[in-house]
Amino acid sequence: MKRHLISAADLTRDDAVLILDTAEEMARVADRPIKKLPTLRGRTVVNLFFEDSTRTRISFEAAAKRLSADVINFSAKGSSVSKGESLKDTALTLEAMGADAVVIRHHASGAPYRLATSGWIDGSVVNAGDGTHEHPTQALLDAFTMRRRLTGPDDGLGRGLDGRRITIVGDVLHSRVARSNVHLLATLGAHVTLVAPPTLVPVGVQTWPCEVAYDLDQVLPKSDAVMMLRVQRERMNAAFFPTEREYSRRYGLDGDRMAKMPEHAVVMHPGPMNRGMEITAEVADSGRCTAVEQVANGVSIRMAVLYLLLGGNEPAVATPAASSRTEESK
Ligand code: NCD
């Protein structure tokens, strides 16, 4: 694996499978009475958040703490950034504090790349969402959730997402979640279809490893998972659709539409949800919607990413066999 995680497109299939498999081990730790591993003791992880976040920030914090790292949470609001301090000066400050990893969310696409390639800091950089560009750990936790939900006990996790049909619906234009998912899912062998109003399909989508469709009702019966995207009003500087009602009618998921999906298919949402807009409360609260599971899986994925980027050569999770070997060698 590379030293940084900036884009899902940087991950080879082997990297991605290694992260997903490591996250499975991390998830088993969450079932133990004591949910902590000593793996990153003495290492410092800084959460550098220039944009609002609930799930992603607390998830990275929980992940770093479960690995025993020291965590520093930095949010732009209330810091010297609001006095005009630049990304460079902020980065130099973090470096002076000895950050081993910087988890960054920024409204500007490319900010994590700049941080990773500038030489301002020595540690690993993890992109926690940059503008409308990418959100690789979200794509990883989505893939983890789908792999768990769609792969039955008989076929193990080996088959993974090969040949699965994943539909991503809604505001693709402004969605870093969609971009990262398209790259990662293609790497993992899944077939991705984007469904959106023409105004919310990005220019250049022909070069992405996916198909584009405009009629949700036609695509639903062929989908193994349907990922609903939030309509990102804060990034819209124009009218992209006539009315909310019209948007929901054509691209929203309600109970009737969900019934068109195959029985095994799941509904996903990265959160935060606009209930009543892209998804109805009936669907959001149904057993087929994985939104809450995605949050729980996010912690395991971020533990895996931090461990693989920062961890030493020791196994992340001590198995009883491995610990008895260490006892014998004493
Ligand atoms: C997403 C994000 O911030 O990009 N949310 C998340 O990380 N859970 C999607 C969104 O804001 O709609």
Short mmCIF file of C-alpha atoms and ligand atoms in Angstrom, two decimals:
data_model
loop_
_atom_site.label_atom_id
_atom_site.label_comp_id
_atom_site.label_asym_id
_atom_site.label_seq_id
_atom_site.Cartn_x
_atom_site.Cartn_y
_atom_site.Cartn_z
CA MET A 1 0.00 0.00 0.00
CA LYS A 2 1.03 3.59 -0.59
CA ARG A 3 1.82 5.88 2.35
CA HIS A 4 -1.28 8.04 1.85
CA LEU A 5 -4.92 7.37 0.99
CA ILE A 6 -6.06 10.20 -1.26
CA SER A 7 -8.19 8.51 -3.91
CA ALA A 8 -10.01 5.20 -4.24
CA ALA A 9 -8.48 5.03 -7.73
CA ASP A 10 -5.02 4.61 -6.12
CA LEU A 11 -6.03 1.27 -4.60
CA THR A 12 -5.21 -1.94 -6.45
CA ARG A 13 -7.59 -4.86 -6.07
CA ASP A 14 -5.12 -6.46 -3.64
CA ASP A 15 -4.92 -3.27 -1.55
CA ALA A 16 -8.70 -2.99 -1.41
CA VAL A 17 -9.21 -6.64 -0.46
CA LEU A 18 -6.48 -6.36 2.19
CA ILE A 19 -8.27 -3.36 3.74
CA LEU A 20 -11.64 -5.15 3.68
CA ASP A 21 -10.18 -8.33 5.19
CA THR A 22 -8.32 -6.35 7.87
CA ALA A 23 -11.57 -4.52 8.66
CA GLU A 24 -13.24 -7.91 9.22
CA GLU A 25 -10.62 -8.63 11.90
CA MET A 26 -11.17 -5.18 13.39
CA ALA A 27 -14.93 -5.77 13.48
CA ARG A 28 -14.36 -8.85 15.62
CA VAL A 29 -12.57 -6.61 18.16
CA ALA A 30 -15.74 -4.51 18.41
CA ASP A 31 -17.57 -7.61 19.70
CA ARG A 32 -15.13 -8.07 22.58
CA PRO A 33 -15.87 -6.65 26.05
CA ILE A 34 -12.68 -4.54 25.80
CA LYS A 35 -12.66 -2.97 22.36
CA LYS A 36 -9.09 -1.72 22.39
CA LEU A 37 -5.87 -2.84 20.68
CA PRO A 38 -2.41 -1.57 21.62
CA THR A 39 -1.26 -1.40 17.99
CA LEU A 40 -0.80 2.37 17.57
CA ARG A 41 0.29 3.20 21.12
CA GLY A 42 2.47 6.31 21.11
CA ARG A 43 1.40 7.38 17.60
CA THR A 44 -0.52 10.61 17.01
CA VAL A 45 -3.48 10.96 14.65
CA VAL A 46 -4.76 14.45 13.87
CA ASN A 47 -8.31 14.93 12.59
CA LEU A 48 -8.16 18.12 10.54
CA PHE A 49 -11.72 19.11 9.61
CA PHE A 50 -12.32 22.24 7.56
CA GLU A 51 -15.86 21.18 6.66
CA ASP A 52 -18.79 20.00 8.79
CA SER A 53 -18.99 16.34 9.60
CA THR A 54 -20.72 14.09 12.11
CA ARG A 55 -20.17 10.48 11.12
CA THR A 56 -16.77 10.68 9.47
CA ARG A 57 -15.09 12.69 12.21
CA ILE A 58 -16.33 10.64 15.15
CA SER A 59 -15.67 7.46 13.23
CA PHE A 60 -11.99 8.33 12.64
CA GLU A 61 -11.72 9.39 16.27
CA ALA A 62 -13.21 6.12 17.54
CA ALA A 63 -10.99 4.14 15.14
CA ALA A 64 -7.78 5.85 16.26
CA LYS A 65 -8.71 5.49 19.94
CA ARG A 66 -9.52 1.80 19.59
CA LEU A 67 -6.00 1.35 18.22
CA SER A 68 -4.62 3.27 21.27
CA ALA A 69 -3.31 6.23 19.24
CA ASP A 70 -3.32 9.74 20.70
CA VAL A 71 -5.97 11.76 18.88
CA ILE A 72 -5.99 15.50 18.30
CA ASN A 73 -9.22 16.91 16.90
CA PHE A 74 -8.91 20.11 14.98
CA SER A 75 -11.87 21.89 13.47
CA ALA A 76 -11.44 25.03 11.39
CA LYS A 77 -14.26 26.79 13.24
CA GLY A 78 -12.83 28.29 16.41
CA SER A 79 -9.20 27.90 15.25
CA SER A 80 -6.74 30.33 13.66
CA VAL A 81 -8.06 29.26 10.24
CA SER A 82 -10.95 31.65 10.85
CA LYS A 83 -8.27 34.35 11.32
CA GLY A 84 -7.00 33.55 7.82
CA GLU A 85 -4.27 31.02 8.57
CA SER A 86 -3.28 29.07 5.46
CA LEU A 87 -3.31 25.30 4.96
CA LYS A 88 0.49 25.44 4.87
CA ASP A 89 0.85 27.15 8.25
CA THR A 90 -1.74 24.84 9.77
CA ALA A 91 0.17 21.85 8.39
CA LEU A 92 3.50 23.12 9.73
CA THR A 93 1.91 23.46 13.17
CA LEU A 94 0.68 19.87 13.05
CA GLU A 95 4.11 18.68 11.95
CA ALA A 96 5.67 20.50 14.89
CA MET A 97 3.32 18.52 17.15
CA GLY A 98 4.56 15.26 15.66
CA ALA A 99 1.49 14.04 13.77
CA ASP A 100 1.98 10.52 12.41
CA ALA A 101 -1.23 10.70 10.39
CA VAL A 102 -3.39 13.60 9.31
CA VAL A 103 -7.00 12.85 8.44
CA ILE A 104 -8.23 15.80 6.42
CA ARG A 105 -11.67 16.95 5.25
CA HIS A 106 -11.64 20.10 3.16
CA HIS A 107 -14.10 22.03 0.99
CA ALA A 108 -11.47 22.35 -1.75
CA SER A 109 -11.02 19.36 -4.06
CA GLY A 110 -7.30 18.51 -4.05
CA ALA A 111 -6.45 19.80 -0.54
CA PRO A 112 -5.41 16.31 0.76
CA TYR A 113 -3.25 15.76 -2.34
CA ARG A 114 -1.56 19.12 -1.75
CA LEU A 115 -0.90 18.18 1.88
CA ALA A 116 0.52 14.78 0.91
CA THR A 117 2.81 16.08 -1.82
CA SER A 118 3.89 19.44 -0.37
CA GLY A 119 6.60 18.17 1.96
CA TRP A 120 5.04 20.22 4.78
CA ILE A 121 4.38 17.10 6.81
CA ASP A 122 6.08 13.71 7.09
CA GLY A 123 3.11 11.63 8.23
CA SER A 124 0.46 9.77 6.24
CA VAL A 125 -2.43 11.75 4.82
CA VAL A 126 -5.93 10.26 4.71
CA ASN A 127 -8.60 11.97 2.64
CA ALA A 128 -11.84 12.19 4.65
CA GLY A 129 -13.67 14.02 1.83
CA ASP A 130 -12.37 16.83 -0.38
CA GLY A 131 -14.89 19.11 -2.10
CA THR A 132 -16.71 17.21 -4.83
CA HIS A 133 -13.68 15.02 -5.52
CA GLU A 134 -13.29 11.88 -3.39
CA HIS A 135 -14.10 10.17 -0.11
CA PRO A 136 -12.18 6.88 -0.27
CA THR A 137 -12.92 5.56 3.25
CA GLN A 138 -16.65 6.00 2.60
CA ALA A 139 -16.35 3.86 -0.54
CA LEU A 140 -14.40 1.25 1.44
CA LEU A 141 -17.02 1.08 4.19
CA ASP A 142 -19.75 0.87 1.56
CA ALA A 143 -17.95 -2.02 -0.17
CA PHE A 144 -17.45 -3.70 3.22
CA THR A 145 -21.17 -3.35 4.00
CA MET A 146 -22.20 -4.74 0.60
CA ARG A 147 -19.73 -7.61 0.79
CA ARG A 148 -21.13 -8.60 4.18
CA ARG A 149 -24.78 -8.21 3.20
CA LEU A 150 -24.66 -9.70 -0.28
CA THR A 151 -22.36 -12.63 0.28
CA GLY A 152 -24.09 -15.58 1.89
CA PRO A 153 -22.46 -17.84 4.50
CA ASP A 154 -22.01 -20.60 1.91
CA ASP A 155 -19.88 -18.68 -0.54
CA GLY A 156 -17.76 -17.03 2.15
CA LEU A 157 -16.35 -13.58 1.51
CA GLY A 158 -14.17 -14.89 -1.31
CA ARG A 159 -16.50 -14.01 -4.14
CA GLY A 160 -16.67 -10.45 -2.91
CA LEU A 161 -18.45 -8.04 -5.21
CA ASP A 162 -17.46 -9.60 -8.54
CA GLY A 163 -20.33 -9.30 -11.00
CA ARG A 164 -22.65 -7.57 -8.51
CA ARG A 165 -24.88 -4.81 -9.87
CA ILE A 166 -24.72 -1.60 -7.87
CA THR A 167 -26.90 1.41 -8.66
CA ILE A 168 -25.93 4.88 -7.42
CA VAL A 169 -28.80 7.37 -7.54
CA GLY A 170 -29.10 11.14 -7.34
CA ASP A 171 -26.77 14.10 -7.05
CA VAL A 172 -23.73 12.47 -8.66
CA LEU A 173 -22.38 15.82 -9.85
CA HIS A 174 -21.61 17.05 -6.33
CA SER A 175 -20.90 13.67 -4.77
CA ARG A 176 -17.40 12.63 -3.71
CA VAL A 177 -19.04 9.46 -2.38
CA ALA A 178 -20.20 8.52 -5.89
CA ARG A 179 -16.77 9.19 -7.45
CA SER A 180 -14.91 7.07 -4.92
CA ASN A 181 -17.50 4.30 -5.11
CA VAL A 182 -17.36 4.09 -8.90
CA HIS A 183 -13.57 3.64 -8.82
CA LEU A 184 -13.48 1.16 -5.97
CA LEU A 185 -16.43 -0.93 -7.12
CA ALA A 186 -14.98 -1.19 -10.63
CA THR A 187 -11.66 -2.34 -9.09
CA LEU A 188 -13.57 -4.97 -7.13
CA GLY A 189 -15.31 -6.26 -10.27
CA ALA A 190 -18.83 -4.87 -9.70
CA HIS A 191 -21.01 -3.29 -12.42
CA VAL A 192 -22.01 0.24 -11.50
CA THR A 193 -24.95 2.17 -12.96
CA LEU A 194 -25.46 5.84 -12.17
CA VAL A 195 -29.02 7.15 -12.25
CA ALA A 196 -29.50 10.92 -12.08
CA PRO A 197 -31.28 13.80 -13.74
CA PRO A 198 -29.17 14.86 -16.77
CA THR A 199 -28.30 18.13 -15.00
CA LEU A 200 -26.67 16.22 -12.13
CA VAL A 201 -24.51 13.92 -14.28
CA PRO A 202 -20.89 15.18 -14.38
CA VAL A 203 -19.25 16.22 -17.64
CA GLY A 204 -16.79 13.52 -18.73
CA VAL A 205 -18.72 10.66 -17.12
CA GLN A 206 -18.13 8.62 -20.31
CA THR A 207 -14.57 8.07 -19.10
CA TRP A 208 -15.74 6.61 -15.76
CA PRO A 209 -15.92 2.80 -15.43
CA CYS A 210 -19.74 2.73 -15.19
CA GLU A 211 -22.99 3.13 -17.12
CA VAL A 212 -25.47 6.00 -16.91
CA ALA A 213 -29.25 5.61 -16.96
CA TYR A 214 -32.12 8.02 -16.45
CA ASP A 215 -35.04 5.74 -15.57
CA LEU A 216 -34.76 4.47 -12.01
CA ASP A 217 -37.73 2.08 -12.30
CA GLN A 218 -36.02 0.18 -15.10
CA VAL A 219 -32.75 -0.25 -13.24
CA LEU A 220 -34.13 -1.25 -9.80
CA PRO A 221 -35.15 -4.85 -10.65
CA LYS A 222 -31.56 -5.56 -11.81
CA SER A 223 -29.81 -4.09 -8.76
CA ASP A 224 -28.13 -5.95 -5.88
CA ALA A 225 -27.63 -2.68 -3.98
CA VAL A 226 -29.10 0.77 -4.48
CA MET A 227 -27.12 3.65 -3.04
CA MET A 228 -29.09 6.85 -2.55
CA LEU A 229 -27.10 10.09 -2.53
CA ARG A 230 -27.99 13.22 -0.60
CA VAL A 231 -29.09 16.18 -2.69
CA GLN A 232 -26.23 18.53 -1.77
CA ARG A 233 -27.93 21.90 -1.67
CA GLU A 234 -24.91 23.60 -0.10
CA ARG A 235 -22.91 22.91 -3.28
CA MET A 236 -25.62 24.01 -5.71
CA ASN A 237 -25.23 27.46 -7.19
CA ALA A 238 -28.10 27.09 -9.66
CA ALA A 239 -31.41 25.28 -10.13
CA PHE A 240 -30.61 21.71 -11.15
CA PHE A 241 -34.19 20.43 -11.06
CA PRO A 242 -37.62 22.13 -11.18
CA THR A 243 -38.95 21.34 -7.68
CA GLU A 244 -38.23 19.00 -4.77
CA ARG A 245 -41.50 17.23 -5.48
CA GLU A 246 -40.49 16.59 -9.07
CA TYR A 247 -37.06 15.32 -7.94
CA SER A 248 -38.56 12.88 -5.41
CA ARG A 249 -41.12 11.68 -7.91
CA ARG A 250 -38.48 10.69 -10.46
CA TYR A 251 -35.37 9.94 -8.41
CA GLY A 252 -36.54 9.40 -4.83
CA LEU A 253 -36.85 5.95 -3.28
CA ASP A 254 -40.18 5.15 -1.60
CA GLY A 255 -41.79 1.89 -0.49
CA ASP A 256 -43.41 1.19 -3.87
CA ARG A 257 -40.14 1.63 -5.72
CA MET A 258 -38.21 -0.43 -3.18
CA ALA A 259 -40.65 -3.29 -3.86
CA LYS A 260 -39.28 -3.44 -7.43
CA MET A 261 -35.84 -4.42 -6.13
CA PRO A 262 -34.91 -8.11 -5.88
CA GLU A 263 -35.60 -9.58 -2.45
CA HIS A 264 -31.94 -9.83 -1.45
CA ALA A 265 -31.09 -6.27 -2.55
CA VAL A 266 -30.16 -3.59 0.00
CA VAL A 267 -30.66 0.18 0.16
CA MET A 268 -27.67 2.28 1.19
CA HIS A 269 -27.18 5.92 2.16
CA PRO A 270 -23.94 7.55 3.36
CA GLY A 271 -25.83 10.04 5.55
CA PRO A 272 -26.88 12.67 6.34
CA MET A 273 -30.26 11.80 4.80
CA ASN A 274 -32.84 14.25 3.51
CA ARG A 275 -35.85 12.22 4.55
CA GLY A 276 -38.74 12.89 2.20
CA MET A 277 -36.41 14.04 -0.58
CA GLU A 278 -34.15 11.27 -1.93
CA ILE A 279 -35.49 8.63 0.48
CA THR A 280 -38.77 8.27 2.37
CA ALA A 281 -38.84 7.54 6.11
CA GLU A 282 -40.49 4.20 5.30
CA VAL A 283 -37.44 3.09 3.28
CA ALA A 284 -34.86 4.70 5.60
CA ASP A 285 -36.29 2.87 8.62
CA SER A 286 -36.83 -0.47 6.88
CA GLY A 287 -34.65 -3.52 7.54
CA ARG A 288 -33.31 -3.31 4.00
CA CYS A 289 -31.64 0.05 4.59
CA THR A 290 -28.04 -0.29 5.79
CA ALA A 291 -27.41 3.37 6.79
CA VAL A 292 -26.76 2.64 10.48
CA GLU A 293 -24.73 -0.49 9.70
CA GLN A 294 -22.60 1.61 7.34
CA VAL A 295 -21.72 3.91 10.26
CA ALA A 296 -20.70 0.97 12.47
CA ASN A 297 -18.66 -0.55 9.63
CA GLY A 298 -16.97 2.81 9.11
CA VAL A 299 -15.11 2.42 12.40
CA SER A 300 -13.73 -1.01 11.39
CA ILE A 301 -12.67 0.29 7.96
CA ARG A 302 -10.92 3.35 9.42
CA MET A 303 -9.16 1.16 11.99
CA ALA A 304 -7.94 -1.01 9.11
CA VAL A 305 -6.76 1.99 7.08
CA LEU A 306 -4.92 3.62 10.00
CA TYR A 307 -3.39 0.30 10.97
CA LEU A 308 -2.20 -0.48 7.45
CA LEU A 309 -0.82 3.02 6.86
CA LEU A 310 0.83 3.44 10.26
CA GLY A 311 1.02 0.04 11.85
CA GLY A 312 4.21 -1.83 12.27
CA ASN A 313 4.74 -5.39 11.21
CA GLU A 314 2.95 -6.85 14.20
CA PRO A 315 -0.41 -8.48 13.52
CA ALA A 316 -3.26 -6.06 14.16
CA VAL A 317 -5.29 -8.54 16.15
CA ALA A 318 -3.52 -11.08 18.32
CA THR A 319 -5.02 -14.51 17.74
CA PRO A 320 -4.89 -17.02 20.64
CA ALA A 321 -2.40 -19.07 18.57
CA ALA A 322 -0.16 -16.07 17.95
CA SER A 323 -0.14 -15.04 21.63
CA SER A 324 0.69 -18.55 22.83
CA ARG A 325 3.61 -18.59 20.36
CA THR A 326 4.90 -15.37 21.91
CA GLU A 327 4.56 -16.90 25.37
CA GLU A 328 6.58 -19.95 24.30
CA SER A 329 9.37 -17.87 22.82
CA LYS A 330 9.86 -16.00 26.12
C1 NCD B 1 -20.94 12.35 2.75
C2 NCD B 1 -19.92 13.44 2.62
O1 NCD B 1 -19.69 14.23 3.53
O2 NCD B 1 -19.34 13.48 1.55
N1 NCD B 1 -21.27 12.02 4.06
C3 NCD B 1 -20.45 11.26 4.84
O3 NCD B 1 -19.25 11.35 4.81
N2 NCD B 1 -21.05 10.36 5.63
C4 NCD B 1 -22.11 12.55 1.90
C5 NCD B 1 -22.95 13.77 2.09
O4 NCD B 1 -22.57 14.73 2.76
O5 NCD B 1 -24.04 13.76 1.52
#
